[in-house]
């Protein structure tokens, strides 16, 4: 894991440290999957507050931390804002097609549930 050199730099696993079981764990939670879907739909990184979740702020922070610590997202500070972006290149290099298939399955499930 990268070393934290100041309070404004967050630790992220290196590409070689990202494990499939950890990525799947991170994506298994509906709130975290919602975050990933919103990040995937956007063209730019989003702040934590750009993604509204129906949970407390501390729970939201937990979900973002799980995604970051398991290599799904990268978080960086821009001024006082914490920016979030998918680590799509890393995930694609390690697990080709996984992220796209998960996003497609989530979309299909949402349509199926809406039609029910």
PDB file of C-alpha atoms in Angstrom:
ATOM      1  CA  UNK A   1       0.000   0.000   0.000  1.00  0.00           C
ATOM      2  CA  UNK A   2       1.268   3.484  -0.724  1.00  0.00           C
ATOM      3  CA  UNK A   3       2.561   5.347   2.287  1.00  0.00           C
ATOM      4  CA  UNK A   4       0.605   8.279   3.642  1.00  0.00           C
ATOM      5  CA  UNK A   5       3.004  11.229   3.766  1.00  0.00           C
ATOM      6  CA  UNK A   6       0.568  13.860   5.015  1.00  0.00           C
ATOM      7  CA  UNK A   7      -3.022  14.034   6.231  1.00  0.00           C
ATOM      8  CA  UNK A   8      -4.071  15.222   2.756  1.00  0.00           C
ATOM      9  CA  UNK A   9      -2.785  12.083   0.979  1.00  0.00           C
ATOM     10  CA  UNK A  10      -4.826   8.913   1.247  1.00  0.00           C
ATOM     11  CA  UNK A  11      -3.398   5.399   1.064  1.00  0.00           C
ATOM     12  CA  UNK A  12      -4.382   3.283  -1.920  1.00  0.00           C
ATOM     13  CA  UNK A  13      -3.346  -0.252  -2.773  1.00  0.00           C
ATOM     14  CA  UNK A  14      -0.918  -0.530  -5.653  1.00  0.00           C
ATOM     15  CA  UNK A  15      -2.190  -2.280  -8.755  1.00  0.00           C
ATOM     16  CA  UNK A  16      -0.339  -5.458  -7.782  1.00  0.00           C
ATOM     17  CA  UNK A  17      -2.015  -5.424  -4.359  1.00  0.00           C
ATOM     18  CA  UNK A  18      -5.601  -5.375  -5.675  1.00  0.00           C
ATOM     19  CA  UNK A  19      -7.279  -8.759  -5.165  1.00  0.00           C
ATOM     20  CA  UNK A  20     -10.382 -10.052  -6.898  1.00  0.00           C
ATOM     21  CA  UNK A  21     -12.070 -11.155  -3.673  1.00  0.00           C
ATOM     22  CA  UNK A  22     -11.617  -7.673  -2.196  1.00  0.00           C
ATOM     23  CA  UNK A  23     -13.009  -5.953  -5.292  1.00  0.00           C
ATOM     24  CA  UNK A  24     -16.034  -8.285  -5.278  1.00  0.00           C
ATOM     25  CA  UNK A  25     -16.554  -7.617  -1.564  1.00  0.00           C
ATOM     26  CA  UNK A  26     -16.478  -3.860  -2.189  1.00  0.00           C
ATOM     27  CA  UNK A  27     -18.955  -4.152  -5.068  1.00  0.00           C
ATOM     28  CA  UNK A  28     -21.317  -6.481  -3.182  1.00  0.00           C
ATOM     29  CA  UNK A  29     -22.877  -3.724  -1.073  1.00  0.00           C
ATOM     30  CA  UNK A  30     -25.781  -1.875  -2.754  1.00  0.00           C
ATOM     31  CA  UNK A  31     -24.605   1.556  -1.554  1.00  0.00           C
ATOM     32  CA  UNK A  32     -21.060   0.997  -2.775  1.00  0.00           C
ATOM     33  CA  UNK A  33     -22.338  -0.333  -6.093  1.00  0.00           C
ATOM     34  CA  UNK A  34     -24.438   2.819  -6.367  1.00  0.00           C
ATOM     35  CA  UNK A  35     -21.308   4.942  -5.881  1.00  0.00           C
ATOM     36  CA  UNK A  36     -19.464   2.963  -8.564  1.00  0.00           C
ATOM     37  CA  UNK A  37     -22.375   3.284 -10.979  1.00  0.00           C
ATOM     38  CA  UNK A  38     -22.493   7.055 -10.512  1.00  0.00           C
ATOM     39  CA  UNK A  39     -18.750   7.373 -10.987  1.00  0.00           C
ATOM     40  CA  UNK A  40     -18.906   5.188 -14.100  1.00  0.00           C
ATOM     41  CA  UNK A  41     -21.716   7.296 -15.567  1.00  0.00           C
ATOM     42  CA  UNK A  42     -19.820  10.547 -15.160  1.00  0.00           C
ATOM     43  CA  UNK A  43     -17.075  11.956 -17.321  1.00  0.00           C
ATOM     44  CA  UNK A  44     -15.131  13.475 -14.435  1.00  0.00           C
ATOM     45  CA  UNK A  45     -14.282  12.680 -10.854  1.00  0.00           C
ATOM     46  CA  UNK A  46     -16.990  13.497  -8.319  1.00  0.00           C
ATOM     47  CA  UNK A  47     -16.858  14.779  -4.776  1.00  0.00           C
ATOM     48  CA  UNK A  48     -18.316  12.653  -2.012  1.00  0.00           C
ATOM     49  CA  UNK A  49     -21.185  15.122  -1.669  1.00  0.00           C
ATOM     50  CA  UNK A  50     -21.991  14.830  -5.406  1.00  0.00           C
ATOM     51  CA  UNK A  51     -23.129  11.264  -4.720  1.00  0.00           C
ATOM     52  CA  UNK A  52     -26.176  11.210  -2.487  1.00  0.00           C
ATOM     53  CA  UNK A  53     -26.658   8.071  -0.451  1.00  0.00           C
ATOM     54  CA  UNK A  54     -29.624   7.448   1.876  1.00  0.00           C
ATOM     55  CA  UNK A  55     -27.317   6.791   4.837  1.00  0.00           C
ATOM     56  CA  UNK A  56     -25.559   8.863   7.484  1.00  0.00           C
ATOM     57  CA  UNK A  57     -22.417  10.823   6.684  1.00  0.00           C
ATOM     58  CA  UNK A  58     -20.288   8.426   8.727  1.00  0.00           C
ATOM     59  CA  UNK A  59     -21.714   5.437   6.844  1.00  0.00           C
ATOM     60  CA  UNK A  60     -21.086   7.202   3.543  1.00  0.00           C
ATOM     61  CA  UNK A  61     -17.476   7.789   4.611  1.00  0.00           C
ATOM     62  CA  UNK A  62     -17.171   4.088   5.454  1.00  0.00           C
ATOM     63  CA  UNK A  63     -18.442   3.044   2.005  1.00  0.00           C
ATOM     64  CA  UNK A  64     -15.977   5.329   0.212  1.00  0.00           C
ATOM     65  CA  UNK A  65     -13.140   4.028   2.406  1.00  0.00           C
ATOM     66  CA  UNK A  66     -13.994   0.393   1.583  1.00  0.00           C
ATOM     67  CA  UNK A  67     -14.009   1.187  -2.132  1.00  0.00           C
ATOM     68  CA  UNK A  68     -10.667   3.004  -1.867  1.00  0.00           C
ATOM     69  CA  UNK A  69      -8.930   0.437   0.337  1.00  0.00           C
ATOM     70  CA  UNK A  70      -9.965  -2.380  -2.000  1.00  0.00           C
ATOM     71  CA  UNK A  71      -8.699  -0.641  -5.130  1.00  0.00           C
ATOM     72  CA  UNK A  72     -12.022   0.220  -6.775  1.00  0.00           C
ATOM     73  CA  UNK A  73     -11.723   4.014  -6.527  1.00  0.00           C
ATOM     74  CA  UNK A  74      -8.969   6.576  -6.157  1.00  0.00           C
ATOM     75  CA  UNK A  75      -9.539   9.491  -3.810  1.00  0.00           C
ATOM     76  CA  UNK A  76      -7.551  12.711  -4.030  1.00  0.00           C
ATOM     77  CA  UNK A  77      -7.909  16.108  -2.457  1.00  0.00           C
ATOM     78  CA  UNK A  78      -8.499  19.193  -4.550  1.00  0.00           C
ATOM     79  CA  UNK A  79      -8.482  22.026  -2.065  1.00  0.00           C
ATOM     80  CA  UNK A  80     -10.923  20.964   0.626  1.00  0.00           C
ATOM     81  CA  UNK A  81     -12.875  18.607  -1.633  1.00  0.00           C
ATOM     82  CA  UNK A  82     -12.198  14.886  -1.732  1.00  0.00           C
ATOM     83  CA  UNK A  83     -12.462  13.794  -5.354  1.00  0.00           C
ATOM     84  CA  UNK A  84     -13.404  10.247  -6.305  1.00  0.00           C
ATOM     85  CA  UNK A  85     -12.674   8.410  -9.523  1.00  0.00           C
ATOM     86  CA  UNK A  86     -12.894   4.808 -10.636  1.00  0.00           C
ATOM     87  CA  UNK A  87      -9.641   2.936 -11.033  1.00  0.00           C
ATOM     88  CA  UNK A  88     -11.000   1.620 -14.314  1.00  0.00           C
ATOM     89  CA  UNK A  89      -7.570   1.174 -15.958  1.00  0.00           C
ATOM     90  CA  UNK A  90      -6.234  -0.847 -13.019  1.00  0.00           C
ATOM     91  CA  UNK A  91      -9.358  -2.981 -12.749  1.00  0.00           C
ATOM     92  CA  UNK A  92      -9.458  -3.615 -16.493  1.00  0.00           C
ATOM     93  CA  UNK A  93      -5.787  -4.609 -16.548  1.00  0.00           C
ATOM     94  CA  UNK A  94      -6.235  -7.026 -13.666  1.00  0.00           C
ATOM     95  CA  UNK A  95      -9.745  -8.346 -14.348  1.00  0.00           C
ATOM     96  CA  UNK A  96     -10.644  -7.683 -17.996  1.00  0.00           C
ATOM     97  CA  UNK A  97     -14.333  -6.959 -18.478  1.00  0.00           C
ATOM     98  CA  UNK A  98     -15.262  -7.374 -14.805  1.00  0.00           C
ATOM     99  CA  UNK A  99     -16.306  -3.800 -14.106  1.00  0.00           C
ATOM    100  CA  UNK A 100     -18.304  -3.501 -17.322  1.00  0.00           C
ATOM    101  CA  UNK A 101     -20.117  -6.804 -16.654  1.00  0.00           C
ATOM    102  CA  UNK A 102     -20.937  -5.783 -13.065  1.00  0.00           C
ATOM    103  CA  UNK A 103     -22.276  -2.414 -14.248  1.00  0.00           C
ATOM    104  CA  UNK A 104     -24.348  -4.113 -16.985  1.00  0.00           C
ATOM    105  CA  UNK A 105     -25.748  -6.614 -14.474  1.00  0.00           C
ATOM    106  CA  UNK A 106     -26.652  -3.828 -12.042  1.00  0.00           C
ATOM    107  CA  UNK A 107     -28.470  -1.968 -14.819  1.00  0.00           C
ATOM    108  CA  UNK A 108     -30.341  -5.118 -15.887  1.00  0.00           C
ATOM    109  CA  UNK A 109     -31.334  -5.823 -12.286  1.00  0.00           C
ATOM    110  CA  UNK A 110     -32.622  -2.273 -11.861  1.00  0.00           C
ATOM    111  CA  UNK A 111     -34.756  -2.577 -15.010  1.00  0.00           C
ATOM    112  CA  UNK A 112     -36.070  -5.973 -13.933  1.00  0.00           C
ATOM    113  CA  UNK A 113     -37.043  -4.677 -10.484  1.00  0.00           C
ATOM    114  CA  UNK A 114     -38.692  -1.584 -11.993  1.00  0.00           C
ATOM    115  CA  UNK A 115     -40.792  -3.801 -14.279  1.00  0.00           C
ATOM    116  CA  UNK A 116     -41.892  -6.082 -11.430  1.00  0.00           C
TER     117      UNK A 116
END
